[in-house]
Amino acid sequence: MLSVRKLSFSYGDLKVLWDIDLEVNQGEIVTVVGANGAGKSTTLRNISRLVKASSGEVVFDGVDLLRLEPHQVVERGIVQVPEARRIFPEMTVLENLRMGSFVKATRKDRARNMERVFTLFPRLKERERQLGGTMSGGEQQMLAIARGLMANPRLLLLDEPSLGLSPLLVKHIFEIIKEINRQGITILLVEQNVYQSLKIAHRAYVVETGRVVLSGKGQELLADEHVRKAFLGM
């Protein structure tokens, strides 16, 4: 479904990504793990075309994404849920969700998608008239994911969905991610929570200082000595 080859990126003179290679097959949860500043989120931003790659290729279903604008990437079914949620704080839950189906082609499915996200996140149904900015961090993260689902994603890019959440909420968010995948949505997940993200991943990549240093099945990387020492303190 998605193929990233030799992707490099620089912020001015500072090179951040060095020849990143990764693939995502339809129906998978693929996780990219690594320390803060490793280049994980920058990889997602390149796929979404929020930044301009220095070199390489990003191909989705045979289409070169590097030739597209960000809104055209969304129209093709790639939807990013950004780090730090970035909901619209002065809008209600309902208004935030409606913004998720802003792309014209998704509006016909708005009612169906609204029902789906309220089933996944019943708390949002209870808060549908509440301003997003007055909700807790966990509720805002639920809203950010739900807003992404309103856009009919074929590939959902999740950027640090567990960041800043309590352990109980972290567990809940990862259960939700698995359920979204069971419903047929392919997921590319970027996470600092190495244990939880590798546990649910079909395949995973470990990124260090802008380079892919390991790849394999999620369970295999959980057992890898380097991963256990570097990220799990074992």
CSV table of C-alpha atoms in Angstrom, one decimal:
chain,number,residue,atom,x,y,z
A,1,MET,CA,0.0,0.0,0.0
A,2,LEU,CA,2.7,2.5,1.0
A,3,SER,CA,6.4,2.3,0.0
A,4,VAL,CA,9.0,4.8,1.3
A,5,ARG,CA,12.4,4.6,-0.3
A,6,LYS,CA,15.6,6.5,0.4
A,7,LEU,CA,13.6,9.3,2.0
A,8,SER,CA,15.9,12.1,3.2
A,9,PHE,CA,14.9,15.4,4.8
A,10,SER,CA,16.7,18.5,6.2
A,11,TYR,CA,15.6,21.5,8.2
A,12,GLY,CA,17.8,24.0,6.5
A,13,ASP,CA,21.4,22.8,6.9
A,14,LEU,CA,20.4,20.3,9.6
A,15,LYS,CA,19.8,16.8,8.1
A,16,VAL,CA,17.1,14.9,10.0
A,17,LEU,CA,16.3,11.9,7.9
A,18,TRP,CA,18.9,9.7,6.2
A,19,ASP,CA,17.6,7.3,3.5
A,20,ILE,CA,14.5,6.0,5.3
A,21,ASP,CA,13.0,2.8,3.9
A,22,LEU,CA,9.7,1.4,5.1
A,23,GLU,CA,6.6,-0.3,3.8
A,24,VAL,CA,3.1,-0.6,4.9
A,25,ASN,CA,0.9,-3.4,3.6
A,26,GLN,CA,-2.9,-3.2,3.5
A,27,GLY,CA,-4.5,-4.3,6.8
A,28,GLU,CA,-1.4,-4.0,8.9
A,29,ILE,CA,-0.5,-2.0,12.0
A,30,VAL,CA,3.1,-0.9,11.3
A,31,THR,CA,4.9,0.9,14.1
A,32,VAL,CA,7.9,3.3,14.0
A,33,VAL,CA,9.6,3.5,17.4
A,34,GLY,CA,12.5,5.4,18.7
A,35,ALA,CA,13.6,8.1,21.2
A,36,ASN,CA,12.4,11.6,21.1
A,37,GLY,CA,14.1,13.5,18.2
A,38,ALA,CA,14.9,10.3,16.3
A,39,GLY,CA,12.9,11.5,13.2
A,40,LYS,CA,9.7,9.5,13.6
A,41,SER,CA,7.2,12.4,13.4
A,42,THR,CA,9.2,14.0,10.6
A,43,THR,CA,8.8,10.8,8.6
A,44,LEU,CA,5.0,11.1,8.9
A,45,ARG,CA,5.1,14.8,8.0
A,46,ASN,CA,6.9,13.9,4.8
A,47,ILE,CA,4.4,11.2,3.9
A,48,SER,CA,1.6,13.8,4.5
A,49,ARG,CA,3.5,16.4,2.5
A,50,LEU,CA,3.4,18.8,5.3
A,51,VAL,CA,7.2,19.3,4.6
A,52,LYS,CA,9.1,18.9,1.4
A,53,ALA,CA,11.5,15.9,1.2
A,54,SER,CA,15.1,16.5,0.1
A,55,SER,CA,15.2,13.3,-1.9
A,56,GLY,CA,13.7,9.8,-2.1
A,57,GLU,CA,10.2,8.6,-3.0
A,58,VAL,CA,6.9,8.0,-1.2
A,59,VAL,CA,4.5,5.9,-3.3
A,60,PHE,CA,0.9,5.1,-2.2
A,61,ASP,CA,-1.0,2.6,-4.4
A,62,GLY,CA,1.3,3.4,-7.3
A,63,VAL,CA,1.0,7.2,-6.9
A,64,ASP,CA,4.0,9.4,-6.2
A,65,LEU,CA,2.9,11.4,-3.2
A,66,LEU,CA,5.9,13.8,-3.5
A,67,ARG,CA,4.1,15.3,-6.5
A,68,LEU,CA,1.0,16.1,-4.5
A,69,GLU,CA,-0.2,18.9,-2.2
A,70,PRO,CA,-1.2,17.9,1.4
A,71,HIS,CA,-5.0,18.2,0.7
A,72,GLN,CA,-4.5,15.8,-2.3
A,73,VAL,CA,-2.8,13.3,0.0
A,74,VAL,CA,-5.9,13.4,2.3
A,75,GLU,CA,-8.2,13.0,-0.7
A,76,ARG,CA,-6.4,9.8,-1.6
A,77,GLY,CA,-7.1,8.4,1.8
A,78,ILE,CA,-4.1,9.1,3.9
A,79,VAL,CA,-5.1,10.9,7.1
A,80,GLN,CA,-2.8,12.1,9.9
A,81,VAL,CA,-3.7,12.5,13.5
A,82,PRO,CA,-1.0,14.9,14.7
A,83,GLU,CA,1.1,14.9,17.8
A,84,ALA,CA,-0.4,17.0,20.7
A,85,ARG,CA,-3.9,16.4,19.3
A,86,ARG,CA,-4.4,19.9,17.8
A,87,ILE,CA,-8.1,19.9,18.0
A,88,PHE,CA,-10.1,23.1,17.5
A,89,PRO,CA,-10.4,24.2,21.2
A,90,GLU,CA,-13.2,26.8,20.5
A,91,MET,CA,-15.3,24.3,18.6
A,92,THR,CA,-17.6,21.7,20.2
A,93,VAL,CA,-16.9,18.0,19.8
A,94,LEU,CA,-19.6,17.8,17.1
A,95,GLU,CA,-18.0,20.7,15.2
A,96,ASN,CA,-14.6,19.2,15.4
A,97,LEU,CA,-15.9,15.9,14.0
A,98,ARG,CA,-17.7,17.7,11.2
A,99,MET,CA,-14.3,19.3,10.3
A,100,GLY,CA,-12.9,15.9,9.9
A,101,SER,CA,-15.2,15.3,7.0
A,102,PHE,CA,-14.3,18.6,5.3
A,103,VAL,CA,-13.2,16.9,2.1
A,104,LYS,CA,-16.2,16.8,-0.2
A,105,ALA,CA,-16.0,13.1,-1.0
A,106,THR,CA,-16.4,12.2,2.7
A,107,ARG,CA,-19.5,14.3,3.4
A,108,LYS,CA,-21.9,11.7,2.1
A,109,ASP,CA,-20.6,9.3,4.8
A,110,ARG,CA,-20.7,11.8,7.6
A,111,ALA,CA,-23.7,10.4,9.5
A,112,ARG,CA,-22.3,6.8,9.2
A,113,ASN,CA,-18.9,7.9,10.4
A,114,MET,CA,-20.3,9.9,13.2
A,115,GLU,CA,-22.2,6.8,14.4
A,116,ARG,CA,-19.0,4.8,14.2
A,117,VAL,CA,-16.8,7.2,16.2
A,118,PHE,CA,-19.5,7.5,18.9
A,119,THR,CA,-19.6,3.7,19.2
A,120,LEU,CA,-15.8,3.7,19.5
A,121,PHE,CA,-15.7,6.6,21.9
A,122,PRO,CA,-19.0,6.8,23.8
A,123,ARG,CA,-17.5,9.5,26.0
A,124,LEU,CA,-17.5,11.8,22.9
A,125,LYS,CA,-21.2,11.2,22.5
A,126,GLU,CA,-21.7,12.4,26.1
A,127,ARG,CA,-19.6,15.5,25.4
A,128,GLU,CA,-20.8,16.3,21.9
A,129,ARG,CA,-21.9,19.9,22.8
A,130,GLN,CA,-18.8,20.6,24.9
A,131,LEU,CA,-16.0,22.8,23.7
A,132,GLY,CA,-12.9,20.7,22.8
A,133,GLY,CA,-10.6,22.9,24.8
A,134,THR,CA,-12.4,22.2,28.1
A,135,MET,CA,-12.0,18.5,27.8
A,136,SER,CA,-9.3,16.4,29.5
A,137,GLY,CA,-6.2,15.3,27.7
A,138,GLY,CA,-7.5,11.8,27.2
A,139,GLU,CA,-10.8,13.0,25.8
A,140,GLN,CA,-9.0,15.4,23.5
A,141,GLN,CA,-6.9,12.5,22.1
A,142,MET,CA,-10.1,10.5,21.6
A,143,LEU,CA,-11.5,13.4,19.7
A,144,ALA,CA,-8.4,13.8,17.6
A,145,ILE,CA,-8.5,10.2,16.5
A,146,ALA,CA,-12.3,10.3,15.9
A,147,ARG,CA,-11.8,13.5,13.8
A,148,GLY,CA,-9.3,11.5,11.6
A,149,LEU,CA,-11.7,8.7,11.2
A,150,MET,CA,-14.4,11.1,9.9
A,151,ALA,CA,-12.2,11.5,6.7
A,152,ASN,CA,-12.6,7.9,5.6
A,153,PRO,CA,-8.9,7.0,5.9
A,154,ARG,CA,-7.5,4.0,4.1
A,155,LEU,CA,-4.2,4.6,5.8
A,156,LEU,CA,-4.3,6.3,9.3
A,157,LEU,CA,-1.1,8.0,10.5
A,158,LEU,CA,-1.1,8.2,14.3
A,159,ASP,CA,1.6,10.5,15.8
A,160,GLU,CA,2.3,9.8,19.4
A,161,PRO,CA,-1.3,9.0,20.5
A,162,SER,CA,-0.3,8.0,24.0
A,163,LEU,CA,1.8,11.2,24.7
A,164,GLY,CA,0.9,12.7,28.1
A,165,LEU,CA,-1.8,10.2,29.0
A,166,SER,CA,-2.1,8.2,32.2
A,167,PRO,CA,-1.2,4.5,32.1
A,168,LEU,CA,-4.8,3.5,32.2
A,169,LEU,CA,-5.7,5.8,29.3
A,170,VAL,CA,-2.7,4.6,27.4
A,171,LYS,CA,-3.9,1.0,27.6
A,172,HIS,CA,-7.3,2.2,26.4
A,173,ILE,CA,-6.0,4.1,23.4
A,174,PHE,CA,-4.0,1.1,22.2
A,175,GLU,CA,-7.1,-1.1,22.5
A,176,ILE,CA,-8.9,1.4,20.4
A,177,ILE,CA,-6.1,1.4,17.8
A,178,LYS,CA,-6.4,-2.4,17.5
A,179,GLU,CA,-10.2,-2.1,17.1
A,180,ILE,CA,-9.8,0.5,14.3
A,181,ASN,CA,-7.5,-1.9,12.6
A,182,ARG,CA,-9.9,-4.8,13.0
A,183,GLN,CA,-12.5,-2.6,11.2
A,184,GLY,CA,-10.3,-2.6,8.1
A,185,ILE,CA,-8.2,0.5,8.4
A,186,THR,CA,-4.4,0.2,7.9
A,187,ILE,CA,-2.4,2.1,10.5
A,188,LEU,CA,1.1,3.6,10.5
A,189,LEU,CA,1.9,4.4,14.2
A,190,VAL,CA,4.7,6.5,15.5
A,191,GLU,CA,5.3,6.1,19.3
A,192,GLN,CA,7.7,6.6,22.1
A,193,ASN,CA,5.9,3.9,24.1
A,194,VAL,CA,7.9,1.1,22.6
A,195,TYR,CA,6.5,-1.8,24.6
A,196,GLN,CA,2.8,-1.1,23.9
A,197,SER,CA,3.3,-0.2,20.3
A,198,LEU,CA,5.4,-3.2,19.4
A,199,LYS,CA,3.0,-5.5,21.2
A,200,ILE,CA,0.2,-4.5,18.8
A,201,ALA,CA,2.3,-4.1,15.7
A,202,HIS,CA,2.3,-6.6,12.8
A,203,ARG,CA,5.7,-5.2,11.8
A,204,ALA,CA,7.9,-2.4,13.1
A,205,TYR,CA,10.9,-0.2,12.4
A,206,VAL,CA,13.3,1.2,14.9
A,207,VAL,CA,14.6,4.7,14.1
A,208,GLU,CA,17.7,6.2,15.7
A,209,THR,CA,19.1,9.6,14.7
A,210,GLY,CA,17.2,9.7,11.4
A,211,ARG,CA,18.1,6.2,10.3
A,212,VAL,CA,16.2,2.8,10.3
A,213,VAL,CA,18.5,0.6,12.4
A,214,LEU,CA,16.2,-2.4,12.8
A,215,SER,CA,13.0,-3.8,11.3
A,216,GLY,CA,10.9,-6.9,11.8
A,217,LYS,CA,7.7,-8.3,13.3
A,218,GLY,CA,6.6,-6.5,16.4
A,219,GLN,CA,7.0,-9.5,18.7
A,220,GLU,CA,10.5,-10.2,17.3
A,221,LEU,CA,11.6,-6.7,18.1
A,222,LEU,CA,10.2,-6.9,21.6
A,223,ALA,CA,12.6,-9.8,22.1
A,224,ASP,CA,15.5,-8.1,20.4
A,225,GLU,CA,18.5,-7.4,22.8
A,226,HIS,CA,19.2,-4.0,21.4
A,227,VAL,CA,15.6,-2.9,21.7
A,228,ARG,CA,15.3,-4.3,25.3
A,229,LYS,CA,18.4,-2.5,26.4
A,230,ALA,CA,17.9,0.8,24.6
A,231,PHE,CA,14.1,1.3,25.1
A,232,LEU,CA,12.8,-1.1,27.7
A,233,GLY,CA,15.5,-0.9,30.4
A,234,MET,CA,16.1,-4.7,30.4
